[in-house]
Amino acid sequence: MPASGQKYLYERLTPNDFQLLVNAVMPHAFPGYRPLPLGQSDGGRDGISEVDGKTLVVQVKWSSTGQHKDAVSWLAGVVRGEEANLRRLAREGVRRYVLVTNVQSTGKPGTGTFDRLDDKFKLYEKEYGFESMACIWREGLDGFLDSTPDEVKWAYADVLAGWDLVRYLITEHFGTSRDQGLRDLVRNVAATQWDDDELVKFSQVDVDRERVADLFIDINGEHLRKVEVPAVLPAGARGVTAEPVPAAKHVGGAAAYLLATKAPATLVRGAPGQGKSTLSQYVSQAHRAAFVPAELKSVKLPTPALPRFPLRADLSEYTRWRQGFDVFDPATSDASGSSQATAQRTKRPKARPAANATLECFLGELMTYASGGIRVDADGVQELFRRLPSVVVLDGLDEVGSPKMREKVVDAIDKFTRRARGYPTPVQVVVTTRPSNNELPEPAADLFEVISLNELTEDQRAEYLRKWCAVRDIRGKDGRELRKSFKAKSQEPYIAELAGNPMQLTILLELIHERGAATPTQRTDLYDHYVDLLLAREANKHPESVKKHREQLKEIMPFVGWYLQSRSEEQDLPGRMKVTELQAAMRHFQ
């Protein structure tokens, strides 16, 4: 492969295909250019043209690596090898000679390869009898290819990378058989993940049949950044610097920000139910819409200026995959519910070796499964990232419960993110998690910017209520009564506090819709109904703990709430407690 950052990957072609590409490009640079047949004795001519009434001969030289330790000697040797042919062509009236190559030049005046080869060609001009001899290096050929019609690029799509490749893959043009494999892979994966991410994942309140694009509210975010705060120095102190401290900067809608940011990696923090997973689905779908058939797309999804190929994965699945489970098999991917007996009968698999447990390896298996069996390994994933601008969304770091395993997962994320920066177009990485209050590892601060999700504003609550009524087909009088009831009940402070969180707001709307005037107005009754729905949601995310210990959780949650509140009032503490203290309080309660 050529050095990272090359715009066109000529090395993916064969020598004959490269010559055909040059033959397709030259007519746009030299009108009247005529290519000669391949594989025949051409007397030093791969193509000819008339420029200002003078004959020009083009010769093509392809390199399998795109680079040479001494490119000047190599290309000069090509010309010397054609000396007899070139002397004959000059005698026959050819006045100009152009050598075209995929090797990149260097431009340092006097000593760069561009000037050094030009100096040699000036000597050859006099020696052979040409008026001019020149070389079109890689960067010159790039410029010619830039200006050719798309149809020329599509015909040689193997050389495409970056945004040109995105444009090719989202059109209906077809290229070489090898490139057709990439097209099939990308489109199959996009179609499968489109179905996975299209619907809201909250079955307990009957919105899991609704599309994310129809219900999504772009929650505002705060960009946490490091700023230098001037320190108050003691008299006479020298050389003391201020420690950087977190500061918040409003970024507007988190989804809009993620679709436009140039930051290579972003950690999105949000409270439980704040909409982190829905945000990850929405951002992925906005990028993915470019790679799926038109009939699947929603007009409610934004269109990124530069769409990337998206891969979204749940970090809880990655964790179980590292442990050796087949997370793509519903019968074995979850040790709960209907598959619990199966999981109990199945011997715990052996954890994957570290070298085979990277995120690239996992994404390769994910793509193999999602594509319908097109085999993708870690090399294939890296090749895709080299050629295709991509975004990898890793949802639910907070779902990795074991501190030891979380440390391994965070280390894998950091290593993946560092490698992601080395591709010609760096892979954008987005990770979502709940705040951990520095109790659990998080991705490295030098790699990730941090976006913290805010609560819903009053306007956003009203917008969500309108969307929720629309998707539930609650219209006319029923809709007005629901909105009136919600507005009245929102005057209660404990309801207003819940309404700032999308998940909690959804639960409240469900209760109001189901029970109308009978919706509990007393705090305890409302709490009981709310917790029933909350635990139903959490049972899907944490089946082993929530389903097994549901009654104990219902008993202990009020105690923990009281304990936090009383400790906060008594000792003026923040509303958080360390894990060890929480464990001690639960043991005391039990």
Coordinates of C-alpha atoms in Angstrom, one line a residue:
M1 CA 0.0 0.0 0.0
P2 CA 1.1 3.6 -0.6
A3 CA 1.9 5.9 2.3
S4 CA -1.1 7.0 4.5
G5 CA -2.9 9.9 3.1
Q6 CA -2.7 9.2 -0.7
K7 CA -5.8 10.4 -2.4
Y8 CA -6.0 7.7 -5.1
L9 CA -4.7 4.1 -4.5
Y10 CA -3.1 3.3 -7.9
E11 CA -1.3 0.4 -6.3
R12 CA -4.5 -1.6 -6.2
L13 CA -4.5 -1.8 -10.0
T14 CA -2.4 -4.1 -12.2
P15 CA 0.1 -2.5 -14.6
N16 CA -2.3 -2.9 -17.5
D17 CA -5.2 -1.4 -15.5
F18 CA -3.0 1.5 -14.5
Q19 CA -2.2 2.1 -18.2
L20 CA -5.9 2.0 -19.1
L21 CA -6.6 4.5 -16.4
V22 CA -3.9 6.9 -17.7
N23 CA -5.4 6.4 -21.2
A24 CA -8.8 7.3 -19.9
V25 CA -7.5 10.5 -18.1
M26 CA -5.1 11.8 -20.8
P27 CA -7.8 12.9 -23.3
H28 CA -9.0 15.4 -20.7
A29 CA -5.5 16.8 -20.4
F30 CA -4.4 16.5 -24.0
P31 CA -7.3 16.7 -26.5
G32 CA -6.9 14.3 -29.4
Y33 CA -4.8 11.9 -27.3
R34 CA -4.8 8.4 -28.8
P35 CA -3.9 5.3 -26.7
L36 CA -2.0 2.4 -28.2
P37 CA -2.9 -1.3 -27.7
L38 CA -1.7 -3.0 -24.5
G39 CA 0.7 -6.0 -24.6
Q40 CA 2.1 -5.3 -28.0
S41 CA 5.5 -4.0 -29.2
D42 CA 4.8 -0.2 -29.2
G43 CA 8.2 1.2 -29.9
G44 CA 8.3 3.3 -26.7
R45 CA 4.8 4.7 -27.2
D46 CA 1.8 4.1 -24.9
G47 CA -0.1 7.0 -26.3
I48 CA 0.3 9.9 -28.8
S49 CA -1.2 13.4 -29.2
E50 CA -0.8 16.5 -31.2
V51 CA -0.1 19.7 -29.2
D52 CA 0.3 23.0 -31.0
G53 CA 1.0 21.0 -34.2
K54 CA 3.7 19.0 -32.6
T55 CA 3.6 15.3 -31.8
L56 CA 3.7 14.3 -28.1
V57 CA 4.5 10.7 -27.0
V58 CA 3.3 9.4 -23.6
Q59 CA 4.9 6.5 -21.8
V60 CA 3.4 4.9 -18.6
K61 CA 5.4 3.4 -15.7
W62 CA 3.6 1.8 -12.8
S63 CA 5.1 0.9 -9.4
S64 CA 3.7 -1.8 -7.2
T65 CA 4.4 0.1 -4.0
G66 CA 4.1 3.7 -5.2
Q67 CA 7.4 4.6 -3.8
H68 CA 11.1 4.0 -4.5
K69 CA 14.2 4.6 -2.4
D70 CA 15.8 6.3 -5.4
A71 CA 12.9 7.3 -7.6
V72 CA 15.1 9.5 -9.9
S73 CA 17.5 6.7 -10.8
W74 CA 14.6 4.3 -11.3
L75 CA 12.7 6.6 -13.7
A76 CA 15.9 7.7 -15.4
G77 CA 16.7 4.1 -16.0
V78 CA 13.3 3.6 -17.7
V79 CA 14.2 6.4 -20.1
R80 CA 17.6 4.9 -20.7
G81 CA 16.1 1.6 -21.4
E82 CA 14.0 3.1 -24.2
E83 CA 17.0 5.1 -25.7
A84 CA 16.9 3.4 -29.1
N85 CA 13.2 3.9 -29.4
L86 CA 13.4 7.5 -28.3
R87 CA 16.2 8.4 -30.7
R88 CA 14.1 6.9 -33.5
L89 CA 10.9 8.8 -32.5
A90 CA 12.9 12.1 -32.4
R91 CA 14.2 11.4 -35.9
E92 CA 10.6 10.7 -37.1
G93 CA 9.5 14.2 -35.8
V94 CA 8.2 13.6 -32.3
R95 CA 9.1 16.8 -30.4
R96 CA 7.7 16.1 -26.8
Y97 CA 8.0 13.2 -24.4
V98 CA 6.0 12.7 -21.2
L99 CA 6.5 9.9 -18.7
V100 CA 3.5 9.2 -16.4
T101 CA 4.0 7.4 -13.1
N102 CA 2.3 6.7 -9.7
V103 CA 5.4 7.5 -7.7
Q104 CA 5.2 10.7 -5.7
S105 CA 7.8 13.4 -6.1
T106 CA 9.5 15.6 -3.5
G107 CA 9.6 19.4 -4.1
K108 CA 12.7 20.7 -2.3
P109 CA 14.3 23.2 -4.7
G110 CA 17.4 21.8 -6.3
T111 CA 17.6 18.5 -4.3
G112 CA 14.0 17.2 -4.5
T113 CA 13.2 14.4 -6.9
F114 CA 11.1 16.7 -9.1
D115 CA 14.0 19.1 -9.9
R116 CA 16.6 16.3 -10.0
L117 CA 14.7 14.3 -12.7
D118 CA 14.0 17.5 -14.6
D119 CA 17.7 18.2 -14.7
K120 CA 18.3 14.7 -16.1
F121 CA 15.5 15.2 -18.7
K122 CA 17.1 18.4 -19.9
L123 CA 20.3 16.5 -20.7
Y124 CA 18.2 13.7 -22.5
E125 CA 16.5 16.4 -24.6
K126 CA 19.7 17.5 -26.1
E127 CA 21.1 14.0 -26.4
Y128 CA 18.0 12.4 -28.0
G129 CA 16.7 15.4 -30.0
F130 CA 13.5 16.4 -28.2
E131 CA 12.2 19.9 -27.6
S132 CA 10.9 18.9 -24.1
M133 CA 10.8 15.9 -21.8
A134 CA 8.8 15.9 -18.6
C135 CA 7.4 13.6 -15.9
I136 CA 3.9 13.6 -14.6
W137 CA 4.4 12.4 -11.1
R138 CA 1.7 11.0 -8.8
E139 CA 0.4 14.4 -7.6
G140 CA 0.1 15.6 -11.2
L141 CA -1.9 12.5 -12.2
D142 CA -4.1 13.1 -9.1
G143 CA -4.9 16.6 -10.4
F144 CA -5.8 15.2 -13.9
L145 CA -8.0 12.5 -12.3
D146 CA -9.7 15.1 -10.1
S147 CA -10.9 17.0 -13.2
T148 CA -12.2 14.0 -15.1
P149 CA -15.9 13.1 -15.1
D150 CA -17.2 10.8 -12.4
E151 CA -17.7 8.0 -15.0
V152 CA -14.0 7.7 -15.4
K153 CA -13.4 7.3 -11.7
W154 CA -16.3 4.8 -11.4
A155 CA -14.7 2.7 -14.1
Y156 CA -11.6 2.4 -12.0
A157 CA -13.2 2.4 -8.6
D158 CA -10.5 0.3 -7.0
V159 CA -8.3 3.4 -6.8
L160 CA -10.9 5.4 -4.9
A161 CA -10.6 6.2 -1.2
G162 CA -12.0 8.8 1.2
W163 CA -15.0 10.9 0.2
D164 CA -14.7 9.9 -3.5
L165 CA -15.3 6.3 -2.4
V166 CA -18.3 7.3 -0.3
R167 CA -19.7 9.1 -3.4
Y168 CA -19.2 6.0 -5.5
L169 CA -20.7 3.6 -3.0
I170 CA -23.9 5.6 -2.5
T171 CA -24.5 5.9 -6.3
E172 CA -25.9 3.2 -8.5
H173 CA -22.7 2.8 -10.5
F174 CA -20.9 -0.4 -10.5
G175 CA -17.2 -1.0 -10.9
T176 CA -14.7 -3.9 -10.8
S177 CA -15.6 -7.2 -9.3
R178 CA -13.2 -6.6 -6.3
D179 CA -14.9 -3.3 -5.6
Q180 CA -18.3 -4.9 -6.0
G181 CA -17.4 -7.0 -3.0
L182 CA -16.8 -3.9 -0.9
R183 CA -20.0 -2.4 -2.2
D184 CA -22.0 -5.5 -1.2
L185 CA -20.4 -5.6 2.2
V186 CA -21.1 -1.9 3.0
R187 CA -24.7 -2.0 1.7
N188 CA -25.5 -5.3 3.4
V189 CA -24.1 -4.1 6.8
A190 CA -25.9 -0.8 6.5
A191 CA -29.2 -2.4 5.7
T192 CA -29.0 -4.8 8.6
Q193 CA -27.9 -2.1 11.1
W194 CA -30.6 0.2 9.7
D195 CA -33.3 -2.3 10.8
D196 CA -31.6 -2.8 14.2
D197 CA -31.5 1.0 14.9
E198 CA -34.7 2.2 13.2
L199 CA -37.0 1.6 16.2
V200 CA -37.0 3.1 19.7
K201 CA -35.7 0.4 22.1
F202 CA -38.2 0.8 25.0
S203 CA -40.9 -1.9 24.7
Q204 CA -42.3 -1.4 28.2
V205 CA -44.1 1.8 27.3
D206 CA -45.2 0.7 23.8
V207 CA -43.0 3.0 21.8
D208 CA -40.7 0.2 20.5
R209 CA -42.8 0.1 17.3
E210 CA -42.0 3.7 16.6
R211 CA -39.1 5.0 14.5
V212 CA -36.3 6.9 16.2
A213 CA -36.5 9.7 13.7
D214 CA -40.2 10.2 14.6
L215 CA -39.6 10.6 18.3
F216 CA -36.1 12.0 18.6
I217 CA -35.5 15.2 20.4
D218 CA -32.0 16.7 20.1
I219 CA -31.1 17.2 23.7
N220 CA -28.7 20.1 24.4
G221 CA -25.2 19.3 25.6
E222 CA -22.3 20.9 27.4
H223 CA -18.8 20.5 26.1
L224 CA -16.5 19.9 29.0
R225 CA -13.1 21.4 28.2
K226 CA -9.9 22.1 30.1
V227 CA -9.2 25.8 30.7
E228 CA -6.4 27.5 32.6
V229 CA -7.6 29.4 35.6
P230 CA -5.2 32.0 37.0
A231 CA -3.9 31.0 40.3
V232 CA -3.7 33.3 43.3
L233 CA 0.0 33.1 44.1
P234 CA 1.5 33.7 47.5
A235 CA 3.7 36.8 47.7
G236 CA 7.1 36.2 46.1
A237 CA 6.0 32.8 44.6
R238 CA 7.5 32.0 41.2
G239 CA 7.1 29.3 38.7
V240 CA 3.7 28.1 40.0
T241 CA 1.2 27.2 37.3
A242 CA -2.6 26.8 37.6
E243 CA -4.1 23.4 37.3
P244 CA -6.5 23.0 34.4
V245 CA -10.1 22.5 35.6
P246 CA -13.2 21.4 33.8
A247 CA -15.4 24.1 32.3
A248 CA -18.6 23.8 30.3
K249 CA -19.4 25.3 26.9
H250 CA -22.8 25.0 25.5
V251 CA -22.8 23.1 22.1
G252 CA -26.5 23.1 21.3
G253 CA -28.1 19.8 20.1
A254 CA -25.8 16.9 20.8
A255 CA -26.8 15.1 17.6
A256 CA -26.2 18.2 15.4
Y257 CA -22.9 18.7 17.1
L258 CA -21.7 15.0 16.6
L259 CA -22.7 15.2 13.0
A260 CA -20.6 18.3 12.4
T261 CA -17.7 18.1 14.8
K262 CA -14.2 17.6 13.5
A263 CA -13.1 16.1 16.8
P264 CA -11.8 12.5 16.2
A265 CA -13.3 11.1 19.4
T266 CA -16.2 12.1 21.7
L267 CA -17.3 10.7 25.0
V268 CA -21.0 11.4 25.6
R269 CA -22.1 11.3 29.2
G270 CA -25.7 11.2 30.3
A271 CA -27.8 10.2 33.2
P272 CA -29.9 6.9 33.1
G273 CA -32.7 7.4 30.6
Q274 CA -31.2 10.6 29.3
G275 CA -31.3 9.3 25.7
K276 CA -27.7 8.2 25.1
S277 CA -28.6 5.0 23.2
T278 CA -31.3 6.8 21.2
L279 CA -28.7 9.5 20.4
S280 CA -26.3 6.9 19.2
Q281 CA -29.0 5.3 17.0
Y282 CA -30.0 8.7 15.6
V283 CA -26.5 9.8 14.7
S284 CA -25.8 6.3 13.1
Q285 CA -29.0 6.4 11.1
A286 CA -28.2 9.9 9.8
H287 CA -24.9 8.7 8.4
R288 CA -26.3 5.3 7.3
A289 CA -29.1 6.8 5.3
A290 CA -26.5 7.5 2.5
F291 CA -25.8 3.8 2.2
V292 CA -29.4 2.3 2.1
P293 CA -32.1 2.3 -0.6
A294 CA -34.0 5.5 -0.9
E295 CA -37.3 3.9 0.2
L296 CA -35.9 3.3 3.7
K297 CA -34.8 6.8 4.3
S298 CA -36.7 9.2 6.5
V299 CA -37.1 12.9 5.6
K300 CA -36.9 13.6 9.4
L301 CA -33.2 12.5 9.5
P302 CA -30.6 15.2 8.9
T303 CA -28.2 14.8 6.0
P304 CA -24.5 15.1 7.0
A305 CA -22.4 17.3 4.7
L306 CA -19.8 14.4 4.6
P307 CA -21.5 11.1 5.4
R308 CA -19.4 8.4 6.9
F309 CA -19.9 4.7 6.9
P310 CA -21.3 4.0 10.4
L311 CA -20.8 0.9 12.6
R312 CA -22.7 1.0 15.9
A313 CA -22.0 -1.7 18.6
D314 CA -23.1 -2.3 22.2
L315 CA -20.2 -2.4 24.5
S316 CA -22.1 -5.0 26.7
E317 CA -22.0 -7.3 23.6
Y318 CA -18.3 -6.6 23.0
T319 CA -17.7 -7.5 26.7
R320 CA -19.5 -10.9 26.4
W321 CA -17.8 -11.5 23.0
R322 CA -14.4 -11.0 24.7
Q323 CA -15.4 -13.6 27.3
G324 CA -16.0 -16.1 24.5
F325 CA -19.8 -15.9 24.0
D326 CA -21.4 -15.9 20.6
V327 CA -23.3 -12.6 21.0
F328 CA -24.8 -12.9 17.6
D329 CA -26.7 -16.1 18.5
P330 CA -29.9 -15.2 20.4
A331 CA -29.9 -18.6 22.1
T332 CA -26.5 -18.1 23.8
S333 CA -25.9 -14.4 23.8
D334 CA -27.9 -13.8 27.0
A335 CA -27.9 -15.9 30.1
S336 CA -31.5 -15.0 31.0
G337 CA -35.1 -15.4 30.1
S338 CA -35.9 -18.2 27.7
S339 CA -32.3 -18.9 27.1
Q340 CA -31.4 -19.2 30.8
A341 CA -31.6 -23.0 30.8
T342 CA -29.5 -23.2 27.7
A343 CA -26.9 -20.9 29.2
Q344 CA -26.8 -22.9 32.4
R345 CA -26.3 -26.2 30.4
T346 CA -23.6 -24.6 28.3
K347 CA -20.1 -24.7 29.6
R348 CA -18.7 -21.2 30.0
P349 CA -16.5 -20.5 27.0
K350 CA -12.9 -19.7 27.1
A351 CA -12.0 -16.0 27.0
R352 CA -10.4 -14.8 23.8
P353 CA -6.7 -14.1 23.8
A354 CA -5.8 -10.4 24.0
A355 CA -4.5 -10.4 20.4
N356 CA -7.8 -11.7 19.1
A357 CA -10.0 -9.5 21.4
T358 CA -9.4 -6.1 19.8
L359 CA -12.3 -4.0 18.7
E360 CA -11.2 -4.5 15.0
C361 CA -11.6 -8.3 15.5
F362 CA -15.1 -7.7 17.1
L363 CA -16.2 -5.3 14.4
G364 CA -15.0 -7.9 11.8
E365 CA -17.3 -10.5 13.2
L366 CA -20.1 -8.0 13.6
M367 CA -19.8 -7.1 9.9
T368 CA -19.6 -10.8 8.9
Y369 CA -22.8 -11.5 10.7
A370 CA -24.6 -8.3 9.5
S371 CA -23.6 -8.8 5.9
G372 CA -25.0 -12.3 5.6
G373 CA -21.7 -14.1 5.8
I374 CA -19.2 -12.0 3.8
R375 CA -16.1 -12.9 5.7
V376 CA -14.4 -9.9 7.3
D377 CA -11.4 -10.2 9.6
A378 CA -9.3 -7.5 11.4
D379 CA -7.3 -6.9 8.2
G380 CA -10.5 -6.4 6.3
V381 CA -11.8 -3.9 8.9
Q382 CA -8.5 -1.9 8.7
E383 CA -8.5 -2.0 4.9
L384 CA -12.1 -0.6 5.0
F385 CA -11.1 2.2 7.4
R386 CA -8.1 3.0 5.2
R387 CA -10.3 3.5 2.2
L388 CA -13.7 4.6 3.5
P389 CA -14.3 7.5 5.9
S390 CA -16.1 5.9 8.9
V391 CA -17.7 6.5 12.3
V392 CA -17.7 3.9 15.0
V393 CA -20.4 4.4 17.7
L394 CA -19.8 2.4 20.9
D395 CA -22.9 2.5 23.1
G396 CA -23.2 1.8 26.8
L397 CA -19.8 1.8 28.5
D398 CA -21.8 1.9 31.7
E399 CA -23.3 -1.5 30.9
V400 CA -19.9 -3.0 31.6
G401 CA -20.4 -3.8 35.2
S402 CA -17.2 -5.6 36.3
P403 CA -14.5 -3.0 37.2
K404 CA -11.8 -5.4 35.9
M405 CA -13.5 -6.0 32.7
R406 CA -14.4 -2.3 32.3
E407 CA -10.7 -1.5 32.6
K408 CA -9.9 -4.0 29.8
V409 CA -12.7 -2.6 27.6
V410 CA -11.6 1.0 28.2
D411 CA -8.0 0.0 27.3
A412 CA -9.3 -1.6 24.1
I413 CA -11.2 1.6 23.3
D414 CA -8.2 3.8 23.9
K415 CA -5.9 1.6 21.7
F416 CA -8.5 1.4 19.0
T417 CA -9.0 5.2 19.0
R418 CA -5.2 5.8 18.8
R419 CA -5.1 3.5 15.7
A420 CA -8.2 5.2 14.3
R421 CA -6.2 8.4 14.0
G422 CA -3.7 6.8 11.7
Y423 CA -6.0 6.3 8.7
P424 CA -6.0 8.8 5.7
T425 CA -9.4 10.0 7.0
P426 CA -9.3 9.3 10.8
V427 CA -12.2 7.2 12.0
Q428 CA -14.5 9.2 14.2
V429 CA -15.2 7.4 17.5
V430 CA -18.2 8.1 19.7
V431 CA -18.6 6.4 23.1
T432 CA -21.7 6.8 25.4
T433 CA -21.8 6.2 29.2
R434 CA -23.3 7.3 32.4
P435 CA -21.3 9.6 34.7
S436 CA -19.1 7.4 37.0
N437 CA -17.9 10.2 39.4
N438 CA -14.3 9.0 38.8
E439 CA -15.2 5.6 40.3
L440 CA -14.7 3.6 37.1
P441 CA -12.3 3.9 34.2
E442 CA -13.2 6.1 31.3
P443 CA -11.5 6.7 27.9
A444 CA -8.3 8.7 28.0
A445 CA -8.8 12.5 28.4
D446 CA -6.1 13.2 25.9
L447 CA -8.0 11.3 23.2
F448 CA -11.7 12.1 23.9
E449 CA -13.5 15.4 24.2
V450 CA -16.5 15.1 26.6
I451 CA -20.1 16.1 25.9
S452 CA -22.5 16.1 28.9
L453 CA -26.2 15.8 28.1
N454 CA -28.6 18.3 29.7
E455 CA -32.1 17.9 30.9
L456 CA -35.0 18.6 28.5
T457 CA -36.0 22.2 28.3
E458 CA -39.7 23.2 28.6
D459 CA -39.8 23.7 24.8
Q460 CA -38.3 20.3 24.2
R461 CA -40.7 18.7 26.6
A462 CA -43.6 20.3 24.6
E463 CA -42.0 19.2 21.3
Y464 CA -41.6 15.6 22.6
L465 CA -45.2 15.6 23.8
R466 CA -46.4 16.6 20.4
K467 CA -44.3 13.9 18.7
W468 CA -45.4 11.3 21.3
C469 CA -49.1 12.0 20.7
A470 CA -48.5 11.9 16.9
V471 CA -46.9 8.4 16.9
R472 CA -49.5 7.1 19.3
D473 CA -52.3 8.6 17.1
I474 CA -53.6 10.6 20.0
R475 CA -55.3 13.5 18.2
G476 CA -58.1 16.1 18.6
K477 CA -59.9 16.2 21.9
D478 CA -57.9 13.4 23.4
G479 CA -54.6 15.1 22.6
R480 CA -55.7 18.4 24.1
E481 CA -56.8 16.7 27.3
L482 CA -53.6 14.8 27.6
R483 CA -51.5 18.0 27.1
K484 CA -53.8 19.8 29.6
S485 CA -53.4 17.0 32.1
F486 CA -49.6 16.9 31.7
K487 CA -49.3 20.6 32.1
A488 CA -51.4 20.5 35.3
K489 CA -49.5 17.6 36.8
S490 CA -46.1 19.2 35.8
Q491 CA -46.8 21.9 38.4
E492 CA -46.0 19.3 41.1
P493 CA -42.2 19.6 41.7
Y494 CA -41.6 15.9 41.9
I495 CA -43.3 15.4 38.5
A496 CA -41.5 18.4 37.0
E497 CA -38.2 16.9 38.0
L498 CA -39.0 13.6 36.3
A499 CA -40.1 15.3 33.1
G500 CA -36.6 16.6 32.4
N501 CA -35.4 13.1 31.5
P502 CA -36.7 11.5 28.2
M503 CA -37.1 8.1 29.7
Q504 CA -38.9 9.4 32.8
L505 CA -41.0 11.7 30.6
T506 CA -42.0 8.7 28.5
I507 CA -43.1 6.8 31.6
L508 CA -45.1 9.7 32.9
L509 CA -46.9 10.2 29.6
E510 CA -47.7 6.5 29.5
L511 CA -49.2 6.7 33.0
I512 CA -51.2 9.8 32.2
H513 CA -52.4 8.3 29.0
E514 CA -53.4 5.0 30.6
R515 CA -55.0 6.4 33.7
G516 CA -56.1 9.9 32.8
A517 CA -57.6 11.5 35.8
A518 CA -56.8 8.4 37.8
T519 CA -53.0 9.0 37.4
P520 CA -51.6 8.9 40.9
T521 CA -51.2 12.4 42.4
Q522 CA -49.7 11.2 45.6
R523 CA -46.0 10.9 45.5
T524 CA -45.8 7.4 46.9
D525 CA -48.4 5.9 44.5
L526 CA -46.8 7.7 41.5
Y527 CA -43.4 6.4 42.6
D528 CA -44.7 2.8 42.8
H529 CA -46.1 2.9 39.3
Y530 CA -43.0 4.7 38.0
V531 CA -40.7 2.1 39.5
D532 CA -42.7 -0.8 38.0
L533 CA -42.1 0.6 34.5
L534 CA -38.5 1.6 35.2
L535 CA -37.6 -1.9 36.4
A536 CA -39.4 -3.4 33.4
R537 CA -37.0 -1.4 31.2
E538 CA -33.9 -2.2 33.3
A539 CA -34.9 -5.9 33.2
N540 CA -34.1 -6.0 29.5
K541 CA -30.7 -4.4 30.0
H542 CA -29.7 -6.3 33.2
P543 CA -31.8 -9.5 33.1
E544 CA -29.6 -11.5 35.4
S545 CA -29.8 -9.0 38.3
V546 CA -33.2 -7.2 37.8
K547 CA -35.4 -10.2 37.0
K548 CA -33.9 -12.3 39.7
H549 CA -33.9 -9.7 42.4
R550 CA -36.9 -7.5 41.4
E551 CA -38.7 -7.6 44.8
Q552 CA -35.5 -6.9 46.7
L553 CA -34.8 -4.0 44.4
K554 CA -38.2 -2.5 45.0
E555 CA -37.6 -2.7 48.7
I556 CA -34.1 -1.3 48.8
M557 CA -34.6 1.6 46.3
P558 CA -36.7 3.8 48.7
F559 CA -34.2 3.1 51.4
V560 CA -31.2 4.2 49.2
G561 CA -33.1 7.3 48.2
W562 CA -33.8 8.2 51.8
Y563 CA -30.3 7.4 52.8
L564 CA -28.8 9.7 50.1
Q565 CA -31.2 12.5 51.0
S566 CA -30.7 12.3 54.8
R567 CA -26.9 12.1 54.5
S568 CA -26.9 15.1 52.1
E569 CA -29.0 17.2 54.5
E570 CA -27.1 16.1 57.6
Q571 CA -23.6 16.5 56.4
D572 CA -24.0 18.9 53.4
L573 CA -22.8 16.2 51.0
P574 CA -23.2 16.1 47.2
G575 CA -25.9 13.8 46.0
R576 CA -23.5 11.0 45.2
M577 CA -21.9 8.3 47.2
K578 CA -18.9 6.0 46.7
V579 CA -19.6 2.4 45.6
T580 CA -18.1 1.1 48.9
E581 CA -20.4 3.3 50.9
L582 CA -23.4 2.2 48.9
Q583 CA -22.5 -1.4 49.4
A584 CA -22.2 -0.9 53.2
A585 CA -25.6 0.9 53.3
M586 CA -27.3 -2.0 51.4
R587 CA -25.7 -4.6 53.7
H588 CA -27.0 -2.6 56.7
F589 CA -30.5 -2.5 55.2
Q590 CA -30.5 -6.2 54.5

